[in-house]
Amino acid sequence: MRSVTYSMGVSLDGYIVGPDGGFNWTAPDEKVFRFWIDEIRGVGVHLMGRRLYETMLYWETADQ
């Protein structure tokens, strides 16, 4: 049986992006990045909002 994990980015003002609409404040250090990559490898499905989806589209073809 698969498990369901819920994760959500939140802030005090209710927005995950900065005032300019960017995510540049979220850049993790190497240790955090490696941990997150290891976690993501086991995920079968991601459910995200439109704006995050559009941001993540870059990675579909980043190595081409």
mmCIF file of C-alpha atoms in Angstrom:
data_model
loop_
_atom_site.group_PDB
_atom_site.id
_atom_site.type_symbol
_atom_site.label_atom_id
_atom_site.label_comp_id
_atom_site.label_asym_id
_atom_site.label_seq_id
_atom_site.Cartn_x
_atom_site.Cartn_y
_atom_site.Cartn_z
ATOM 1 C CA MET A 1 0.000 0.000 0.000
ATOM 2 C CA ARG A 2 1.225 3.488 -0.842
ATOM 3 C CA SER A 3 1.440 6.253 1.706
ATOM 4 C CA VAL A 4 0.274 9.829 1.229
ATOM 5 C CA THR A 5 2.508 12.676 2.376
ATOM 6 C CA TYR A 6 1.229 16.230 2.531
ATOM 7 C CA SER A 7 3.713 19.085 2.370
ATOM 8 C CA MET A 8 2.921 22.754 2.059
ATOM 9 C CA GLY A 9 4.994 25.926 1.918
ATOM 10 C CA VAL A 10 3.455 28.653 4.061
ATOM 11 C CA SER A 11 4.358 32.051 5.434
ATOM 12 C CA LEU A 12 2.862 34.579 7.818
ATOM 13 C CA ASP A 13 1.446 36.651 4.969
ATOM 14 C CA GLY A 14 0.040 33.633 3.096
ATOM 15 C CA TYR A 15 2.372 33.819 0.086
ATOM 16 C CA ILE A 16 5.174 31.404 -0.816
ATOM 17 C CA VAL A 17 6.807 33.805 -3.309
ATOM 18 C CA GLY A 18 8.646 37.034 -2.574
ATOM 19 C CA PRO A 19 7.302 40.521 -3.407
ATOM 20 C CA ASP A 20 8.684 40.204 -6.962
ATOM 21 C CA GLY A 21 6.950 36.842 -7.515
ATOM 22 C CA GLY A 22 10.220 34.878 -7.349
ATOM 23 C CA PHE A 23 11.300 31.826 -5.351
ATOM 24 C CA ASN A 24 14.951 32.904 -4.991
ATOM 25 C CA TRP A 25 14.708 33.026 -1.187
ATOM 26 C CA THR A 26 14.240 29.244 -1.105
ATOM 27 C CA ALA A 27 17.692 28.199 -2.360
ATOM 28 C CA PRO A 28 18.832 25.434 0.054
ATOM 29 C CA ASP A 29 22.381 24.665 1.100
ATOM 30 C CA GLU A 30 24.010 21.473 -0.238
ATOM 31 C CA LYS A 31 23.002 19.261 2.713
ATOM 32 C CA VAL A 32 19.334 20.280 2.564
ATOM 33 C CA PHE A 33 19.312 19.936 -1.236
ATOM 34 C CA ARG A 34 20.709 16.362 -1.097
ATOM 35 C CA PHE A 35 18.145 15.393 1.570
ATOM 36 C CA TRP A 36 15.291 16.755 -0.530
ATOM 37 C CA ILE A 37 16.503 14.985 -3.693
ATOM 38 C CA ASP A 38 16.660 11.676 -1.800
ATOM 39 C CA GLU A 39 13.097 12.221 -0.558
ATOM 40 C CA ILE A 40 11.771 13.113 -4.020
ATOM 41 C CA ARG A 41 13.189 9.951 -5.629
ATOM 42 C CA GLY A 42 10.608 7.840 -3.799
ATOM 43 C CA VAL A 43 7.611 9.949 -4.827
ATOM 44 C CA GLY A 44 5.237 8.481 -7.398
ATOM 45 C CA VAL A 45 2.992 11.517 -7.982
ATOM 46 C CA HIS A 46 3.214 15.251 -7.274
ATOM 47 C CA LEU A 47 0.143 17.430 -6.966
ATOM 48 C CA MET A 48 0.890 21.148 -7.194
ATOM 49 C CA GLY A 49 -0.713 24.426 -8.099
ATOM 50 C CA ARG A 50 -0.451 26.022 -11.532
ATOM 51 C CA ARG A 51 2.237 28.563 -10.706
ATOM 52 C CA LEU A 52 4.552 26.057 -9.047
ATOM 53 C CA TYR A 53 3.940 23.624 -11.906
ATOM 54 C CA GLU A 54 4.929 26.277 -14.445
ATOM 55 C CA THR A 55 8.098 26.998 -12.458
ATOM 56 C CA MET A 56 9.023 23.311 -12.304
ATOM 57 C CA LEU A 57 8.511 22.734 -16.058
ATOM 58 C CA TYR A 58 12.094 23.888 -16.601
ATOM 59 C CA TRP A 59 13.432 20.660 -15.066
ATOM 60 C CA GLU A 60 11.617 18.413 -17.574
ATOM 61 C CA THR A 61 14.096 19.392 -20.284
ATOM 62 C CA ALA A 62 16.963 20.929 -18.286
ATOM 63 C CA ASP A 63 19.456 18.229 -19.300
ATOM 64 C CA GLN A 64 18.706 18.479 -23.046
#
